[in-house]
Coordinates of C-alpha atoms in Angstrom, one line a residue:
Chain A
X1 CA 73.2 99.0 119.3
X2 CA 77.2 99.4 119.2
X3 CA 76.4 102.7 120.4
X4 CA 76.7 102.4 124.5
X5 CA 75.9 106.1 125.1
X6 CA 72.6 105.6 123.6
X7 CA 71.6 104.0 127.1
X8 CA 72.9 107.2 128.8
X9 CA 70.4 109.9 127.2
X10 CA 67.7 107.5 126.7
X11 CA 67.2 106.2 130.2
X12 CA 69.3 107.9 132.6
X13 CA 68.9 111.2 131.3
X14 CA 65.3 110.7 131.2
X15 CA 65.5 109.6 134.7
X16 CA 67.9 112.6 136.1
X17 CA 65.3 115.2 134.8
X18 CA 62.5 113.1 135.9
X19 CA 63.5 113.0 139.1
X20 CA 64.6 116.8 139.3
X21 CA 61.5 118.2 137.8
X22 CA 59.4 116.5 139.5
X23 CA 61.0 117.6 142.9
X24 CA 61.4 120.9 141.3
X25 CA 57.4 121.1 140.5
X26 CA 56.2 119.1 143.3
X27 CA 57.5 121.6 145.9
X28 CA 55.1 123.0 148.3
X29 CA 52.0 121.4 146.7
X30 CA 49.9 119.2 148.6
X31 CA 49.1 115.7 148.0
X32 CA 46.7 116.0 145.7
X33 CA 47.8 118.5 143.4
X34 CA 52.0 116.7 143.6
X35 CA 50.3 113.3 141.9
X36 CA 48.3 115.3 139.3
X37 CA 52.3 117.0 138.5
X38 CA 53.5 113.5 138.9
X39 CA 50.9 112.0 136.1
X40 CA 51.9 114.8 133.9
X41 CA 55.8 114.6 134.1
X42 CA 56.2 111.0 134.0
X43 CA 54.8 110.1 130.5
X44 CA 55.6 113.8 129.4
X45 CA 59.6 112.9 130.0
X46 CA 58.8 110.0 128.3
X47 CA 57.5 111.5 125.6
X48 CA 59.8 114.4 125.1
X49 CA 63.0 111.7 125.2
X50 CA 61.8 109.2 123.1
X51 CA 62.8 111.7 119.9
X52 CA 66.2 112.0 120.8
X53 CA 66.7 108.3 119.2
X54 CA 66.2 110.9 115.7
X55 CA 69.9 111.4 116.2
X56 CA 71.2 107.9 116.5
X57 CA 69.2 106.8 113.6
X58 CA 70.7 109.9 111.2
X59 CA 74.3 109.1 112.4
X60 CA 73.7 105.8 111.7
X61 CA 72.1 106.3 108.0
X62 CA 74.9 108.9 107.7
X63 CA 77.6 106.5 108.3
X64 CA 76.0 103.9 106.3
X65 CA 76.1 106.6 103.8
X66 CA 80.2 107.8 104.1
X67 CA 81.6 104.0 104.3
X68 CA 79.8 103.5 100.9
X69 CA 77.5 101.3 102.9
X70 CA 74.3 102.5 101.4
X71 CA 75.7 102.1 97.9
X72 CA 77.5 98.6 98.5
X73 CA 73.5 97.9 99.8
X74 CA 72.1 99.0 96.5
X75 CA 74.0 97.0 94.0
X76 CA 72.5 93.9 95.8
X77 CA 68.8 92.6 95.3
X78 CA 67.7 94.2 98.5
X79 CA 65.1 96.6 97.2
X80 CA 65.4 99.9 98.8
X81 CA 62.1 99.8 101.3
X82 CA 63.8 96.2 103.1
X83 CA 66.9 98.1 103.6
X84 CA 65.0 100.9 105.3
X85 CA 62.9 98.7 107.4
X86 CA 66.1 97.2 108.5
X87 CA 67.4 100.3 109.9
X88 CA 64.0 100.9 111.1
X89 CA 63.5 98.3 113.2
X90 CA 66.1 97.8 115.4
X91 CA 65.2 101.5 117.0
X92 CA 61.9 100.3 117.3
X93 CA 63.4 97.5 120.0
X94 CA 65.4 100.2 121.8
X95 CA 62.6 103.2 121.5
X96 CA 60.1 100.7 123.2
X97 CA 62.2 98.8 125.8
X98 CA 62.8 103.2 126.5
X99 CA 59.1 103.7 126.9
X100 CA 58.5 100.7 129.1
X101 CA 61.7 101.2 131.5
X102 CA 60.5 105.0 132.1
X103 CA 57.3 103.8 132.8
X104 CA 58.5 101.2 135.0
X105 CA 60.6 103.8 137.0
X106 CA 57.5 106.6 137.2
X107 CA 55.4 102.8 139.1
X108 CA 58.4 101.8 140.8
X109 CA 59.4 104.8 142.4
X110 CA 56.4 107.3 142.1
X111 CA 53.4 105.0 142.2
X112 CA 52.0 106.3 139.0
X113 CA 48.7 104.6 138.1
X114 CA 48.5 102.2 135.2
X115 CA 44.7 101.4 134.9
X116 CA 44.5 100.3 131.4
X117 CA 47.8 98.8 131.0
X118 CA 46.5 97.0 127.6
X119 CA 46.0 100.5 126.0
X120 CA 49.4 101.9 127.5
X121 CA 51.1 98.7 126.1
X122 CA 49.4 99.8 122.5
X123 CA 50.0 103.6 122.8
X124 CA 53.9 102.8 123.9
X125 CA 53.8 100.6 120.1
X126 CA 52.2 103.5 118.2
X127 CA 54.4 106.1 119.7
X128 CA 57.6 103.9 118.6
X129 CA 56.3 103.5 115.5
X130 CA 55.4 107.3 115.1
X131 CA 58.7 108.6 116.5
X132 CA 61.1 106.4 114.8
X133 CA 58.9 106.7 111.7
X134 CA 60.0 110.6 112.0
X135 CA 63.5 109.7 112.3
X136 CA 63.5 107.6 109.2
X137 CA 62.3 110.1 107.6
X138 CA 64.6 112.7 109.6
X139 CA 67.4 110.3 108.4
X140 CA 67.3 109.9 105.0
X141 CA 66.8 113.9 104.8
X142 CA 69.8 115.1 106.7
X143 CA 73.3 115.6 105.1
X144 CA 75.4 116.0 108.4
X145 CA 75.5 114.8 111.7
X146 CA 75.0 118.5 113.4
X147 CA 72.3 118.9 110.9
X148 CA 70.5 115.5 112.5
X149 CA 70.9 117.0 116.3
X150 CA 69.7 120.5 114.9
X151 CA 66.6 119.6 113.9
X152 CA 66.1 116.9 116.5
X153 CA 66.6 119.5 118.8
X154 CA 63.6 121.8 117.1
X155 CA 61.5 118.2 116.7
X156 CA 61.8 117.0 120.2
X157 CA 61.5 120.2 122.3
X158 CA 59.5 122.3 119.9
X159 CA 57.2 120.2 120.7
X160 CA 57.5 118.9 123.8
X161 CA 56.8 123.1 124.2
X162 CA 54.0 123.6 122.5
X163 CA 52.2 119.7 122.9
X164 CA 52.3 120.8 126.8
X165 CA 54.7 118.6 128.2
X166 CA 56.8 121.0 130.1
X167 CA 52.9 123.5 130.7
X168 CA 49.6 121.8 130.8
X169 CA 47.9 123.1 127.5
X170 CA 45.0 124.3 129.3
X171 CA 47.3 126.9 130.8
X172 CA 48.7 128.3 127.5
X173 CA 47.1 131.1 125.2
X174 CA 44.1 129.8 123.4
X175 CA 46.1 129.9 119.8
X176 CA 48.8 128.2 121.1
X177 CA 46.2 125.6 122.5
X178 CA 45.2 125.5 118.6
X179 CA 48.8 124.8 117.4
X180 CA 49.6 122.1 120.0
X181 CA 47.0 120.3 118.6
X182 CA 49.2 119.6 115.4
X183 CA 52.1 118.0 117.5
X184 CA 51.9 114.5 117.6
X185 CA 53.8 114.9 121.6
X186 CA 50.5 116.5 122.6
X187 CA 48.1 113.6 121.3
X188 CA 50.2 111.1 122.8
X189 CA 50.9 112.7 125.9
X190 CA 47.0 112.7 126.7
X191 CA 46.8 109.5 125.7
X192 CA 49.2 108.2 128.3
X193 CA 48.0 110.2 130.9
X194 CA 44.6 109.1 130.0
X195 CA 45.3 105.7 130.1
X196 CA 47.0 105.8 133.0
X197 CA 45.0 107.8 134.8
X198 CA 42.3 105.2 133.6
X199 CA 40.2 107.7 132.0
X200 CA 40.7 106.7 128.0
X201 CA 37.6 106.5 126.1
X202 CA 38.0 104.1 123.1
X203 CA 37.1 106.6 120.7
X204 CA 39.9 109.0 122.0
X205 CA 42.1 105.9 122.0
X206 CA 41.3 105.4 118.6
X207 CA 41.9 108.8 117.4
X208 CA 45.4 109.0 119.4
X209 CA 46.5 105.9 117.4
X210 CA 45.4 106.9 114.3
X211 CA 47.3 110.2 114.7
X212 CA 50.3 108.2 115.4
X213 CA 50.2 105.4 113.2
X214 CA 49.4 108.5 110.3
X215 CA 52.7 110.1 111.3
X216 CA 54.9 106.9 111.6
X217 CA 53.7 105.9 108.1
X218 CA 53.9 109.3 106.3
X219 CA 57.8 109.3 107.6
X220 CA 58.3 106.1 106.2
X221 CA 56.8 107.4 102.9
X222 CA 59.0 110.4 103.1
X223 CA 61.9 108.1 103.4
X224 CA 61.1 105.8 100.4
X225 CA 60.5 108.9 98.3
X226 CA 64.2 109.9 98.3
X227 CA 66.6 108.0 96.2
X228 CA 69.0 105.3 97.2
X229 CA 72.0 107.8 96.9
Chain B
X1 CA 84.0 87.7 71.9
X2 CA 80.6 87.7 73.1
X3 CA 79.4 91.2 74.3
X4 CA 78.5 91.4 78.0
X5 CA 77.6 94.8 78.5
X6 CA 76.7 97.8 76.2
X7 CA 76.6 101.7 77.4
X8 CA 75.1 103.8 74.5
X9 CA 75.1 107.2 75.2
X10 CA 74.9 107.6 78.7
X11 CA 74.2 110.6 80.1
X12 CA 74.3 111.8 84.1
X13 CA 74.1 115.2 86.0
X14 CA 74.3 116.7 89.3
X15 CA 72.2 119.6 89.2
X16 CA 73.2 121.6 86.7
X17 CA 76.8 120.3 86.6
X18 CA 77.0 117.5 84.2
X19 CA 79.4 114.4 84.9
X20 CA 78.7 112.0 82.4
X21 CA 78.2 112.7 78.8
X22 CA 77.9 110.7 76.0
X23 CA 79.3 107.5 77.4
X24 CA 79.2 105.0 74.9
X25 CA 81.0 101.3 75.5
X26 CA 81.5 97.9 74.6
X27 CA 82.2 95.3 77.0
X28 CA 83.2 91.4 76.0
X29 CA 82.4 88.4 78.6
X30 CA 85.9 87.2 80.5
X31 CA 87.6 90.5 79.9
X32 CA 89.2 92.5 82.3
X33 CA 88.1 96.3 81.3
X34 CA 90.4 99.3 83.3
X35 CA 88.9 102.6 84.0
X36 CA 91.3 105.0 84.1
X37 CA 90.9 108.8 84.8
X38 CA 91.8 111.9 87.4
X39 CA 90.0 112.5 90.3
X40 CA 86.4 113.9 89.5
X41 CA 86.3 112.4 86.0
X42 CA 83.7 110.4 86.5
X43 CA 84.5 107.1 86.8
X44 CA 83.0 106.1 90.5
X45 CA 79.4 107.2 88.9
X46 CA 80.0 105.0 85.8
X47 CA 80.7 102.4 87.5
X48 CA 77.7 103.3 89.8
X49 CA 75.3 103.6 86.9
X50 CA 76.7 99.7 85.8
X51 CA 76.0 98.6 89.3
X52 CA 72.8 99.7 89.6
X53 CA 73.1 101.7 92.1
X54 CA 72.2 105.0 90.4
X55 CA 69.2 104.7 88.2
X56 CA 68.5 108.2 87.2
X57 CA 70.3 108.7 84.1
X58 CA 69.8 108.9 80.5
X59 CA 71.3 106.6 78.0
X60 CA 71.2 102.9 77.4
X61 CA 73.2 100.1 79.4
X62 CA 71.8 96.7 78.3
X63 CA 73.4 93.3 79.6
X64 CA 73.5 90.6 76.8
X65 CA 71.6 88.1 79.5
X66 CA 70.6 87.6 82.9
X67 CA 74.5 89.0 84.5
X68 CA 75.0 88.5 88.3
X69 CA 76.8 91.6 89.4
X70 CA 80.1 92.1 92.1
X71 CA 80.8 95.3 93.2
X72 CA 83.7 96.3 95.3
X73 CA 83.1 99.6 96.4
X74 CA 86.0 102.2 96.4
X75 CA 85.3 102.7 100.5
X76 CA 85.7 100.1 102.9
X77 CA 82.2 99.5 103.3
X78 CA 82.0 97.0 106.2
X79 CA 80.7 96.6 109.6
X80 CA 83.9 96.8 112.0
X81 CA 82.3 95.8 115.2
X82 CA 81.8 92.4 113.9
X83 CA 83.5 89.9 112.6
X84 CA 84.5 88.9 108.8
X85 CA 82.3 85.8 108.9
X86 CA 79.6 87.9 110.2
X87 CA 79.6 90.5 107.3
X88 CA 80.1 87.6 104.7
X89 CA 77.1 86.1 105.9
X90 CA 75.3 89.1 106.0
X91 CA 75.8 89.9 102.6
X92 CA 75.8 86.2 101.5
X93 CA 72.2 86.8 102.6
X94 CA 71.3 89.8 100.6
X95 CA 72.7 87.8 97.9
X96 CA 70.1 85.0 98.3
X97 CA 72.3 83.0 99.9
X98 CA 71.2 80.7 102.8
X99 CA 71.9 77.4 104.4
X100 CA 74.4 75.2 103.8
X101 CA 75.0 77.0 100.1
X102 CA 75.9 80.0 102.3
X103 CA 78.2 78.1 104.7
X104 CA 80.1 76.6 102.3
X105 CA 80.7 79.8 99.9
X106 CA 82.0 82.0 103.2
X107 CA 84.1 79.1 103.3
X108 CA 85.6 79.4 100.2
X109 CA 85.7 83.1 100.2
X110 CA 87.3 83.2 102.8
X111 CA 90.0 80.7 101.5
X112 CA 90.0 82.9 98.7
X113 CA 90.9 86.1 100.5
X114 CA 93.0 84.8 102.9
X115 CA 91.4 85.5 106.1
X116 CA 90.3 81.5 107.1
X117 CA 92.6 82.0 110.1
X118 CA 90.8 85.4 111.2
X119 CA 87.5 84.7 110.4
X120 CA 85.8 85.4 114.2
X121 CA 88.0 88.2 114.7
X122 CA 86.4 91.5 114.6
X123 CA 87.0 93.5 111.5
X124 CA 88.0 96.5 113.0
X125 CA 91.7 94.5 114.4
X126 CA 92.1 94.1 110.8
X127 CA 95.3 95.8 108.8
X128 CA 94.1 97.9 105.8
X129 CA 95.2 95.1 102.9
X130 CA 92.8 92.7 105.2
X131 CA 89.8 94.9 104.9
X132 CA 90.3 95.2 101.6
X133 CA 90.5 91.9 100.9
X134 CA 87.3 91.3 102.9
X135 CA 85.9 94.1 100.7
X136 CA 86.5 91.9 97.7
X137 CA 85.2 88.9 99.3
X138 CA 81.4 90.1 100.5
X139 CA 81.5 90.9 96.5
X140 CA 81.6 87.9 95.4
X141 CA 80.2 85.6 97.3
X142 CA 77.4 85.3 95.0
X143 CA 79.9 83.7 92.4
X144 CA 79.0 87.1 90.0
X145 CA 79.5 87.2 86.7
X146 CA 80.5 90.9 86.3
X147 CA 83.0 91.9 89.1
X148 CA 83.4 95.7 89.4
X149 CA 85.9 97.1 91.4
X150 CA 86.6 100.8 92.2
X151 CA 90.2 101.3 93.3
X152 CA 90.5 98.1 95.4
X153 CA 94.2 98.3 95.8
X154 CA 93.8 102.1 97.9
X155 CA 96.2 102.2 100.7
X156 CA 97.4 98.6 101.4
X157 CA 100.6 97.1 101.6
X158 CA 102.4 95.3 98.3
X159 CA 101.7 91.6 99.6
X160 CA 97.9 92.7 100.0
X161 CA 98.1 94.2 96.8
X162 CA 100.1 91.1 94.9
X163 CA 97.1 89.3 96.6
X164 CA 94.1 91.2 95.3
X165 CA 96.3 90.9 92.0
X166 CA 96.4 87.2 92.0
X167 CA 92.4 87.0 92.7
X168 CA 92.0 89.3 90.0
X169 CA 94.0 86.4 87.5
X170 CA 91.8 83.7 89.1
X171 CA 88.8 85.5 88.4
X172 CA 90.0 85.8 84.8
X173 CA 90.6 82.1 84.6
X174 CA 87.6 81.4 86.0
X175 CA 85.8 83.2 83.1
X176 CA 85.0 86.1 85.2
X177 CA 84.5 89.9 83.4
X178 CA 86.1 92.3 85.4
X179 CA 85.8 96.5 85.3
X180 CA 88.5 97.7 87.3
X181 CA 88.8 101.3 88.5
X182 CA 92.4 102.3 89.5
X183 CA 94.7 105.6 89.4
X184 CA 97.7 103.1 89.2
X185 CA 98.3 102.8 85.4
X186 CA 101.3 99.8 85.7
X187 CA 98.2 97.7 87.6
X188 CA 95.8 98.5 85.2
X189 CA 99.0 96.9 82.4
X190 CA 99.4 94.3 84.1
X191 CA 95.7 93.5 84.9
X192 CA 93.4 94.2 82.0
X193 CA 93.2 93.8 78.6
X194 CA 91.7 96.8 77.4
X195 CA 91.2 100.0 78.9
X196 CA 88.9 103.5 78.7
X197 CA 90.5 106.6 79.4
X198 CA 87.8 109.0 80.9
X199 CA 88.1 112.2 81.8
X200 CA 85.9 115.8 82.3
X201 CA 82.9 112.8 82.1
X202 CA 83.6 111.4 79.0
X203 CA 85.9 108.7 77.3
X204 CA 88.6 110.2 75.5
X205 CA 90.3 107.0 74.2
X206 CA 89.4 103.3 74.8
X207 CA 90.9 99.9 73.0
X208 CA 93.2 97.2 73.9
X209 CA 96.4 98.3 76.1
X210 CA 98.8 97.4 72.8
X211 CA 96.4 99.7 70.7
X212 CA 96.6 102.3 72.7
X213 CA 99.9 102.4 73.7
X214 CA 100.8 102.0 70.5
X215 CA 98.6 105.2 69.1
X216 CA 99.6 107.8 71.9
X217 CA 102.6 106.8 73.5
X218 CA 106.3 108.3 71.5
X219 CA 109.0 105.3 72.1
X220 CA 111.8 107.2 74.1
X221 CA 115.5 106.4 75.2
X222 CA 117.2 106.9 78.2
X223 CA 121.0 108.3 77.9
X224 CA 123.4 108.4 81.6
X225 CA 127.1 109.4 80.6
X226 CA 129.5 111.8 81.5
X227 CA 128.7 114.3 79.3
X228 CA 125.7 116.6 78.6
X229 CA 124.0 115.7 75.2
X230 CA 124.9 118.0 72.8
X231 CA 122.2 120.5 71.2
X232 CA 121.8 118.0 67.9
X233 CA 120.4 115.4 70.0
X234 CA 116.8 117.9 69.8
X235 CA 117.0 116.5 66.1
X236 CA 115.8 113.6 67.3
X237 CA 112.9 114.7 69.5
X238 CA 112.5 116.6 72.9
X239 CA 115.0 115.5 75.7
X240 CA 114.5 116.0 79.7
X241 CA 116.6 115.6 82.3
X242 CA 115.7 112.2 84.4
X243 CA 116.9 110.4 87.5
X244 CA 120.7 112.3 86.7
X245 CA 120.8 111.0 82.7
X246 CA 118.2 112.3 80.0
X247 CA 115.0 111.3 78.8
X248 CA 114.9 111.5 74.4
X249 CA 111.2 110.9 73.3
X250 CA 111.9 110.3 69.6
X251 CA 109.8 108.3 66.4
X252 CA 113.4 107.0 65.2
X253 CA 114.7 105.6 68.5
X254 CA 117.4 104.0 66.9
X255 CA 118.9 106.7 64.9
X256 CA 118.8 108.4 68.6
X257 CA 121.0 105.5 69.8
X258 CA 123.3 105.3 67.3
X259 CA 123.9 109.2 67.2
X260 CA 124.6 108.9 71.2
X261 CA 126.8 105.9 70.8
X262 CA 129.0 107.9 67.5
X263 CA 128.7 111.2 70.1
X264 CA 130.4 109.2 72.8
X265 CA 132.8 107.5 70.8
X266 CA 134.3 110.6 69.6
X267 CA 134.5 111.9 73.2
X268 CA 136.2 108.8 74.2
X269 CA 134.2 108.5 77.3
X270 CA 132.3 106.6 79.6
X271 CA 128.2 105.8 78.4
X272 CA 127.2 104.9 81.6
X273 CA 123.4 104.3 79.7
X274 CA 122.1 103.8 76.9
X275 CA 118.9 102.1 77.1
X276 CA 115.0 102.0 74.7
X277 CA 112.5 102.8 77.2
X278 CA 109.1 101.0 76.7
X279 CA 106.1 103.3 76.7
X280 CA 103.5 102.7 79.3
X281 CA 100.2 103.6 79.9
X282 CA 101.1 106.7 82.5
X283 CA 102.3 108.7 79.4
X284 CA 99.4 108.0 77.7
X285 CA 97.5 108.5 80.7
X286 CA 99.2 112.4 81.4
X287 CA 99.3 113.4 77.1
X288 CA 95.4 112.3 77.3
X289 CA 94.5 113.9 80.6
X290 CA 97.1 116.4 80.7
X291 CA 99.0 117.2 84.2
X292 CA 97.4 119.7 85.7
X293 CA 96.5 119.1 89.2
X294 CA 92.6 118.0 89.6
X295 CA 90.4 118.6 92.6

């Protein structure tokens, strides 16, 4: 939270690229096809920037971890799983108030739909939990700061690529449609444009935040497995 | 004494590289313990292993009872963008601390320390003795039992330092058992009562400071005079050239003195010098450990 420039790359960024994309992508299509675009960019930004909050959470268990922090931490009775929830949670807070401000700005300025705002409210709680669940895990793994942004980097726009939120799936090769199936961007990307769109059946809701919830709690496993130093 | 803590054969490794071995020790309630050794000796992960904080090792470490624990890490591990109260009561908290318990032992603490006057201020506006003090006092604000501390005197200026001194005496009065880490050997004489001499991961020599000064370290005399010594003096024991007179590490001191004294006599000139020098721990520390330089 200390961290001002957090607010830079997870809302302005997002914004700036927003904004130029979608004039970018927009240009020379016709009503019509501009809002189907629109619907695609706008929670696929979203998506893609939400795992850049991998890196603040790895600098942060890093520096926890080089002021002696971490080891100060395990000589008290805090077991090992509170102390991870407590750096856990607070990116939760900042991952989500990121989620609903870039929605916010895709309705204020784009007039993108929200027909089942109930679901987009629960799918925006499932994708915090999944991503920050990743960078827990990402966290606890990583032994530098440049190692953290590395595979951040590989994490957030690996699969932004291949879950089809820079090219809609249906336009990649079929075995590349296969593989995006296995990025967790890709499931919740249809999710929000389902919901928004108003088109999200509760059994494809269902799967989305099982998928999710799976990944956000296998990270969080991940991160308990590995010792307290 | 009663015994506090026992290590029996401890054993630790990195990987394949192996930093404790065979670490067996005796501690007794309201003792102060020092830990001495070079860099990379392995005295941060014993104290680690005490703490609790590394659990993946083999050997026994058995408390005689129920022993709340302190530990002053070596780093200054503390939240800078907020204030001292703030990280007291933050770890007051993980300390079980709450309420009006909690109130009044920042309170104290910070009494203690001697920080009541900058308790809102951030930490990060904070000299380097004042962080270190504030190190010391989210340790023990618990009222522990065991305090451990690992080099808590690093890099702060003498009135911080006859400070944390002073809290270390009031921690002994108080019935306190202390294991103190330093590289300093004239703190750990004028702190602790015994100390353990570890080095390449293992304890080369432990006891009470008298015991061990009295087993390793050669009584020596200093000599400043006019003259250079004259070749007989190596009789006595080696000699070396120190601060412009000369060092004579000898068994029979006094026979050393009197042979100076007769030298100068019949030279009829000026003994600046002639002093017994009491052996301290840092000769012990160098004929134990050697003086090689250490990574």
């Amino acid at each position: 939270m200390q961290d001002r420039g957090i607010w830079f790359w997870a809302i302005i960024l997002p914004i700036i690229f927003t904004v130029l994309f979608i004039s970018v992508f927009t240009s020379g299509l016709n009503e019509t096809e501009s809002r189907q675009v629109i619907l695609s960019i706008v929670p696929g930004y979203t998506v893609m920037f939400v795992f850049f909050i991998m890196i603040s959470m790895a600098e942060s268990l890093l520096k926890d971890q080089k002021i002696g922090m971490v080891a100060r931490i395990a000589s008290t009775p805090l077991s090992n799983h509170f102390y991870l929830l407590g750096k856990w949670i607070p990116y939760m807070y900042i991952v989500f108030i990121q989620i609903v401000i870039l929605l916010l700005f895709g309705k204020a300025v784009y007039d993108v739909p929200m027909e089942q705002p109930l679901l987009l409210m629960m799918l925006a709680i499932f994708l915090t939990f999944m991503v920050t669940g990743i960078g827990l895990a990402l966290s606890v793994m990583v032994k530098t700061t440049n190692m953290g942004i590395a595979l951040t980097q590989v994490i957030a726009l690996g699969g932004a690529l291949l879950g089809g939120l820079w090219v809609p799936v249906d336009m990649m090769p079929e075995f590349l449609q296969a593989v995006s199936r296995f990025m967790p961007q890709y499931w919740a990307h249809q999710g929000f444009q389902d919901a928004m769109a108003g088109t999200l059946k509760m059994a494809d809701f269902m799967k989305v935040s099982l998928v999710l919830l799976g990944i956000g709690v296998a990270g969080f496993i991940l991160a308990l497995l590995r010792p307290k130093q | 004494m009663t015994r506090l803590l026992t290590l029996n054969g401890i054993y630790k490794n990195y990987g394949k590289k192996t930093v404790l071995s065979n670490i067996s020790l005796q501690v007794s309630k309201g003792i102060c313990l020092g830990l001495v050794g070079p860099n990379g000796a392995g005295k941060s992960t014993l104290i680690k292993i005490i703490a609790s904080i590394i659990q993946d090792y083999r050997g026994e470490l058995r408390f005689s009872d129920s022993v709340r624990i302190g530990y002053v890490p070596q780093d200054i591990s503390l939240e800078e963008t907020v204030s001292a109260k703030d990280n007291l009561q933050f770890f007051g908290r993980l300390y079980g601390l709450s309420g009006k318990a909690l109130k009044e032992r920042i309170s104290e603490v910070l009494k203690e320390i001697g920080l009541e006057k900058r308790e809102k201020d951030k930490v990060q506006t904070f000299s380097g003795g004042m962080k270190r003090r504030l190190n010391i006092g989210c340790a023990i604000l618990h009222e522990p039992d065991l305090i451990i501390m690992d080099e808590p005197t690093v890099g702060i200026d003498p009135q911080s330092r006859q400070h944390i001194f002073q809290m270390v005496d009031r921690f002994r009065e108080a019935g306190k058992t202390i294991i103190y880490a330093s590289h300093y050997m004239e703190e750990i004489e004028r702190l602790c009562d015994e100390a353990a001499f570890i080095d390449h991961g293992k304890i080369v020599e432990n006891g009470t400071i008298q015991q061990i000064l009295q087993k390793h370290a050669v009584p020596s005399i200093f000599v400043k005079g006019g003259n250079a010594l004259p070749d007989k003096i190596n009789e006595f024991g080696s000699v070396a050239a120190k601060n412009g007179g000369y060092i004579v590490q000898t068994n029979r001191p006094l026979d050393a003195m009197e042979f100076v004294l007769q030298f100068y006599k019949e030279k009829n000139d000026q003994l600046e010098r002639l002093e017994l020098v009491q052996p301290i721990l840092e000769d012990v520390f160098f004929s134990l450990t050697g003086k090689e330089l250490r990574d």
